[in-house]
Amino acid sequence: PKNEITYSSAISACEKGGNWRTALDLLKTMKSAGIMPTAIAYNAAISACEKGLNPSKALEIFDEMKREGVRPTVVTFSALISACEKGQQWKLALSVLEEMKTTFGPNVIAYSAAISALSKGQQWEKAWELFCEIERSGEKLSVVTYNATMTALEKGLQWQRALDLFDEMKYKNMPVTVVSYGSAISACEKGYQWRQCLEYLDEMTERKIPKNVIIFGAAMSCMEKSCRADIAFQLMDRMNLEGVRPNVHIYNSAISACARCKLWKKGFELFKEMDDVGIKRDVVTYNAVLDAVCSQVDLAKQIFHEGVERGFYAKVSRLGTQWLELDLHFLSLGGGETALRW
């Protein structure tokens, strides 16, 4: 016969696949069979909603749980805050955290999830407040807490604070991850710290932390913003040596670096190379190459026409009988200049 344990196990299985609809059906079936769900079953259902990116359903289950007199646990609150984070609901995440604090006090897992929610909501000040609060509480901070806070600071252009936190992690001998390095390298990009960025890449090699396309993408953006096209090209060679396949973002950064460094030939060469390596160009690619080649009027016109044909600049022109209207919203400077000539 089915009992509370078999139902809870089935709901947990749904949680792993983010199959929230089945999880909710099982919860209903359980109650219809006269078996009262425990906190374990409710927690698994809330986690299924979190994995299935449905924060509103997670909240409904939470409310139902309290109505049924089942006491939420720390796991309940943490799963609910994670659901708010996935659903980009930072205000909701904070109110759930406040409710949790009144019963259980500070908890590092819940705080880390709330900091992630604030990071996604571009709320670096509040994320920093929570980090300081959980640090003062004496709770042992995790790598996840540091990573989430660094990301929030980096997104909020607080690159120096983010790098200070990264130094602190290493000073404390915490097991830094590829995510930690990703946040630190993105912080370098915000502060145009290209030398520091290269040091971090070398550190990753020393620590035997494999680099992925996201790490190289952040490093490429840093070189582009710092007008170091020469190093951007070296990074592409390094990717090749390390067996990391470039994506459209890598090429876009390299072409943009060419535009900033007035290397139109190299920019156009990379643009053509994308076809050879089977990487599909996007609107950012066309904007970047037009920035690079806009001094070469005929070539720029040719590339612009190709972009129009591919539907990237569908909104550029609206022809009336007596007028031509240009919408330059989706164009870079080089793209806009070419469109006006066109």
C-alpha positions as CSV (number, residue, x, y, z in Angstrom):
1,P,0.0,0.0,0.0
2,K,1.1,3.5,-0.7
3,N,2.1,5.6,2.3
4,E,3.7,8.9,3.2
5,I,7.2,7.6,2.3
6,T,6.3,6.3,-1.1
7,Y,4.5,9.5,-2.1
8,S,7.4,11.7,-0.8
9,S,9.9,9.6,-2.8
10,A,7.8,10.0,-5.9
11,I,7.5,13.7,-5.4
12,S,11.3,13.9,-4.9
13,A,11.8,12.1,-8.2
14,C,9.7,14.8,-9.9
15,E,11.8,17.5,-8.2
16,K,15.0,16.1,-9.8
17,G,13.5,16.6,-13.3
18,G,11.7,19.9,-12.4
19,N,8.4,18.1,-13.2
20,W,6.3,20.4,-11.0
21,R,2.9,19.4,-12.5
22,T,3.3,15.8,-11.6
23,A,4.6,16.7,-8.2
24,L,1.4,18.8,-7.5
25,D,-0.8,16.0,-8.8
26,L,0.9,13.6,-6.4
27,L,0.4,16.0,-3.5
28,K,-3.3,16.2,-4.3
29,T,-3.6,12.4,-4.7
30,M,-1.9,11.9,-1.4
31,K,-4.4,14.1,0.4
32,S,-7.3,12.5,-1.4
33,A,-6.1,9.1,-0.1
34,G,-6.2,10.5,3.4
35,I,-2.4,10.7,3.8
36,M,-1.3,14.0,5.2
37,P,1.8,15.3,3.5
38,T,4.7,16.1,5.8
39,A,7.3,18.8,5.5
40,I,9.5,16.4,3.4
41,A,6.7,16.0,0.7
42,Y,5.9,19.7,0.7
43,N,9.7,20.6,0.4
44,A,10.1,18.3,-2.5
45,A,7.1,19.8,-4.3
46,I,8.4,23.4,-3.7
47,S,11.8,22.3,-5.1
48,A,10.1,20.8,-8.1
49,C,8.5,24.2,-8.8
50,E,11.9,25.9,-8.3
51,K,13.6,23.5,-10.8
52,G,10.6,24.0,-13.1
53,L,10.9,27.8,-12.9
54,N,7.5,28.3,-11.4
55,P,7.9,30.5,-8.3
56,S,4.2,31.4,-8.0
57,K,3.2,27.7,-7.6
58,A,6.0,27.3,-5.1
59,L,4.4,30.1,-3.0
60,E,1.0,28.5,-3.3
61,I,2.4,25.2,-1.9
62,F,4.1,27.2,0.9
63,D,0.8,28.9,1.8
64,E,-1.1,25.5,1.7
65,M,1.6,24.0,3.9
66,K,1.0,26.6,6.6
67,R,-2.8,26.4,6.3
68,E,-2.5,22.6,6.9
69,G,-0.5,23.3,10.1
70,V,2.7,21.8,8.7
71,R,5.7,23.7,10.1
72,P,8.1,24.9,7.4
73,T,11.7,24.0,7.9
74,V,15.0,25.7,6.9
75,V,14.9,23.6,3.7
76,T,11.4,24.9,2.9
77,F,12.5,28.5,3.1
78,S,15.8,27.9,1.2
79,A,13.9,26.1,-1.7
80,L,11.3,28.9,-1.8
81,I,14.0,31.6,-1.9
82,S,15.7,29.7,-4.8
83,A,12.4,29.5,-6.6
84,C,12.1,33.4,-6.2
85,E,15.7,33.7,-7.5
86,K,15.0,31.5,-10.6
87,G,11.8,33.6,-11.3
88,Q,13.7,36.9,-10.9
89,Q,11.5,37.9,-7.9
90,W,14.1,39.5,-5.6
91,K,11.6,41.4,-3.5
92,L,9.7,38.2,-2.8
93,A,13.0,36.5,-1.9
94,L,13.8,39.1,0.7
95,S,10.3,38.9,2.3
96,V,10.7,35.1,2.5
97,L,14.1,35.5,4.0
98,E,12.7,37.9,6.6
99,E,10.0,35.4,7.6
100,M,12.7,32.6,7.9
101,K,14.9,34.8,10.1
102,T,12.1,35.3,12.7
103,T,11.9,31.5,13.2
104,F,15.3,30.1,12.4
105,G,17.7,33.0,12.4
106,P,20.4,33.4,9.7
107,N,21.1,30.4,7.5
108,V,23.9,30.5,4.9
109,I,22.1,28.5,2.2
110,A,19.0,30.8,2.4
111,Y,21.2,33.9,2.4
112,S,23.2,32.7,-0.6
113,A,20.0,32.1,-2.6
114,A,18.7,35.5,-1.6
115,I,22.0,37.2,-2.7
116,S,21.7,35.4,-6.0
117,A,18.1,36.7,-6.4
118,L,19.4,40.3,-5.7
119,S,22.2,39.8,-8.2
120,K,19.8,38.9,-10.9
121,G,17.7,42.0,-9.9
122,Q,20.8,44.3,-10.2
123,Q,20.6,45.1,-6.5
124,W,24.2,45.1,-5.5
125,E,23.8,47.3,-2.4
126,K,21.2,44.9,-0.8
127,A,23.3,41.9,-1.8
128,W,26.3,43.4,0.0
129,E,24.1,44.2,3.1
130,L,23.1,40.5,3.2
131,F,26.7,39.3,2.8
132,C,27.8,41.6,5.7
133,E,24.8,40.5,7.8
134,I,25.5,36.7,7.4
135,E,29.2,37.3,8.0
136,R,28.5,39.1,11.3
137,S,26.1,36.3,12.4
138,G,29.1,33.9,12.7
139,E,27.6,31.4,10.2
140,K,30.4,29.7,8.1
141,L,30.2,31.3,4.7
142,S,30.3,29.0,1.7
143,V,31.9,29.3,-1.7
144,V,28.4,29.8,-3.1
145,T,27.8,32.8,-0.8
146,Y,31.1,34.4,-2.0
147,N,30.4,33.6,-5.7
148,A,26.9,35.0,-5.6
149,T,28.1,38.2,-3.8
150,M,31.0,38.7,-6.3
151,T,28.6,38.4,-9.2
152,A,26.2,40.9,-7.7
153,L,29.0,43.4,-7.1
154,E,30.5,42.8,-10.6
155,K,27.1,43.4,-12.2
156,G,26.7,46.6,-10.1
157,L,30.1,47.8,-11.5
158,Q,31.6,47.4,-8.0
159,W,34.6,45.6,-9.5
160,Q,37.1,46.5,-6.8
161,R,34.9,45.1,-4.0
162,A,34.3,42.0,-6.1
163,L,38.1,41.4,-6.5
164,D,38.7,42.1,-2.8
165,L,36.2,39.3,-2.0
166,F,38.0,37.0,-4.4
167,D,41.3,37.7,-2.7
168,E,39.6,37.1,0.7
169,M,38.4,33.7,-0.6
170,K,41.9,32.7,-1.6
171,Y,43.4,34.0,1.7
172,K,40.9,31.8,3.6
173,N,42.0,28.8,1.4
174,M,38.4,28.3,0.2
175,P,38.0,25.9,-2.7
176,V,37.6,28.5,-5.5
177,T,35.7,27.3,-8.5
178,V,35.3,28.1,-12.2
179,V,32.3,30.2,-11.2
180,S,34.5,32.2,-8.8
181,Y,37.0,32.9,-11.6
182,G,34.2,33.8,-14.0
183,S,33.0,36.5,-11.6
184,A,36.5,37.8,-11.0
185,I,37.3,38.0,-14.7
186,S,34.0,39.7,-15.4
187,A,34.9,42.2,-12.6
188,C,38.3,42.8,-14.4
189,E,36.3,43.6,-17.6
190,K,34.3,46.3,-15.7
191,G,37.5,47.9,-14.4
192,Y,39.5,47.5,-17.6
193,Q,42.0,45.4,-15.6
194,W,43.4,43.3,-18.5
195,R,46.7,42.4,-16.7
196,Q,44.8,41.0,-13.7
197,C,42.6,39.1,-16.0
198,L,45.6,37.4,-17.6
199,E,46.9,36.5,-14.2
200,Y,43.7,34.8,-13.2
201,L,43.8,32.7,-16.4
202,D,47.3,31.6,-15.5
203,E,46.2,30.9,-11.9
204,M,43.4,28.7,-13.3
205,T,46.0,26.7,-15.2
206,E,48.2,26.4,-12.1
207,R,45.2,25.2,-10.0
208,K,44.1,22.8,-12.8
209,I,40.7,24.4,-13.0
210,P,39.5,23.8,-16.6
211,K,38.5,26.9,-18.5
212,N,35.3,26.9,-20.5
213,V,33.9,29.2,-23.2
214,I,32.3,31.4,-20.5
215,I,35.7,32.1,-18.9
216,F,37.3,32.9,-22.3
217,G,34.2,35.0,-23.2
218,A,34.6,37.2,-20.1
219,A,38.4,37.5,-20.8
220,M,37.8,38.4,-24.4
221,S,35.3,41.1,-23.4
222,C,37.9,42.5,-21.0
223,M,40.5,42.7,-23.8
224,E,38.0,44.3,-26.1
225,K,37.0,47.0,-23.6
226,S,40.7,47.5,-22.8
227,C,41.5,48.0,-26.5
228,R,43.9,45.0,-26.4
229,A,43.0,43.3,-29.7
230,D,46.5,41.7,-29.8
231,I,45.8,39.8,-26.6
232,A,42.3,38.9,-27.7
233,F,43.8,37.1,-30.8
234,Q,46.3,35.3,-28.5
235,L,43.3,34.2,-26.3
236,M,41.6,32.7,-29.4
237,D,44.8,30.7,-30.1
238,R,44.9,29.6,-26.4
239,M,41.3,28.4,-26.7
240,N,42.3,26.3,-29.6
241,L,45.3,24.8,-27.7
242,E,43.1,24.0,-24.7
243,G,40.3,22.4,-26.8
244,V,37.7,25.0,-26.1
245,R,35.4,25.7,-29.1
246,P,34.7,29.4,-29.7
247,N,31.1,30.7,-29.9
248,V,29.5,33.7,-31.5
249,H,30.3,35.8,-28.4
250,I,34.0,35.1,-28.7
251,Y,34.1,36.2,-32.4
252,N,31.9,39.3,-31.6
253,S,34.4,40.4,-28.9
254,A,37.3,39.9,-31.2
255,I,35.7,41.8,-34.1
256,S,34.7,44.6,-31.7
257,A,38.3,44.8,-30.4
258,C,39.4,45.2,-34.1
259,A,36.9,48.1,-34.4
260,R,38.3,49.8,-31.3
261,C,41.9,49.3,-32.4
262,K,41.3,50.4,-36.0
263,L,42.2,47.0,-37.5
264,W,39.5,46.8,-40.1
265,K,41.2,44.1,-42.3
266,K,41.6,41.7,-39.3
267,G,38.0,42.4,-38.2
268,F,36.7,41.5,-41.7
269,E,38.9,38.4,-41.8
270,L,37.4,37.2,-38.5
271,F,33.9,37.9,-39.9
272,K,34.5,35.7,-42.9
273,E,36.2,33.1,-40.8
274,M,32.9,32.5,-38.9
275,D,31.5,30.8,-42.0
276,D,34.5,28.5,-42.3
277,V,34.2,27.3,-38.7
278,G,30.4,27.0,-38.8
279,I,29.5,29.8,-36.3
280,K,26.3,31.6,-37.1
281,R,26.5,35.4,-37.1
282,D,24.0,37.5,-35.2
283,V,23.0,41.1,-35.2
284,V,25.9,41.9,-32.8
285,T,28.4,40.4,-35.3
286,Y,27.1,42.7,-38.1
287,N,27.2,45.8,-35.8
288,A,30.7,44.9,-34.7
289,V,32.1,44.4,-38.3
290,L,30.3,47.5,-39.5
291,D,32.1,49.5,-36.7
292,A,35.4,47.9,-37.9
293,V,35.0,48.5,-41.7
294,C,32.8,51.7,-41.8
295,S,35.8,53.6,-43.2
296,Q,35.7,51.2,-46.2
297,V,32.5,52.6,-47.8
298,D,31.9,50.0,-50.4
299,L,32.7,47.0,-48.2
300,A,30.5,48.4,-45.4
301,K,27.6,48.9,-47.8
302,Q,28.0,45.3,-49.0
303,I,28.0,43.9,-45.4
304,F,25.0,46.1,-44.5
305,H,23.0,44.8,-47.4
306,E,23.8,41.3,-46.3
307,G,22.6,42.1,-42.8
308,V,19.3,43.6,-44.2
309,E,18.8,40.5,-46.4
310,R,19.3,38.2,-43.3
311,G,16.6,40.2,-41.5
312,F,18.8,41.7,-38.9
313,Y,17.9,45.3,-39.9
314,A,14.3,44.7,-40.8
315,K,13.3,47.7,-38.7
316,V,15.8,50.1,-40.3
317,S,13.7,51.5,-43.2
318,R,10.1,52.1,-43.8
319,L,9.4,53.5,-47.3
320,G,6.5,55.7,-48.1
321,T,5.7,57.2,-51.5
322,Q,7.5,60.5,-50.7
323,W,9.8,59.5,-47.8
324,L,12.3,57.1,-46.3
325,E,12.4,56.7,-42.6
326,L,15.5,55.2,-40.8
327,D,15.2,53.5,-37.4
328,L,18.7,53.4,-36.0
329,H,17.9,51.8,-32.6
330,F,19.4,48.4,-33.4
331,L,22.5,49.7,-35.1
332,S,26.0,50.4,-33.8
333,L,27.8,53.6,-34.7
334,G,29.4,52.0,-37.8
335,G,26.1,50.4,-38.7
336,G,24.2,53.7,-38.3
337,E,26.8,55.6,-40.4
338,T,26.5,52.9,-43.2
339,A,22.7,53.0,-43.0
340,L,22.6,56.8,-43.4
341,R,24.9,56.5,-46.5
342,W,22.6,53.7,-47.8
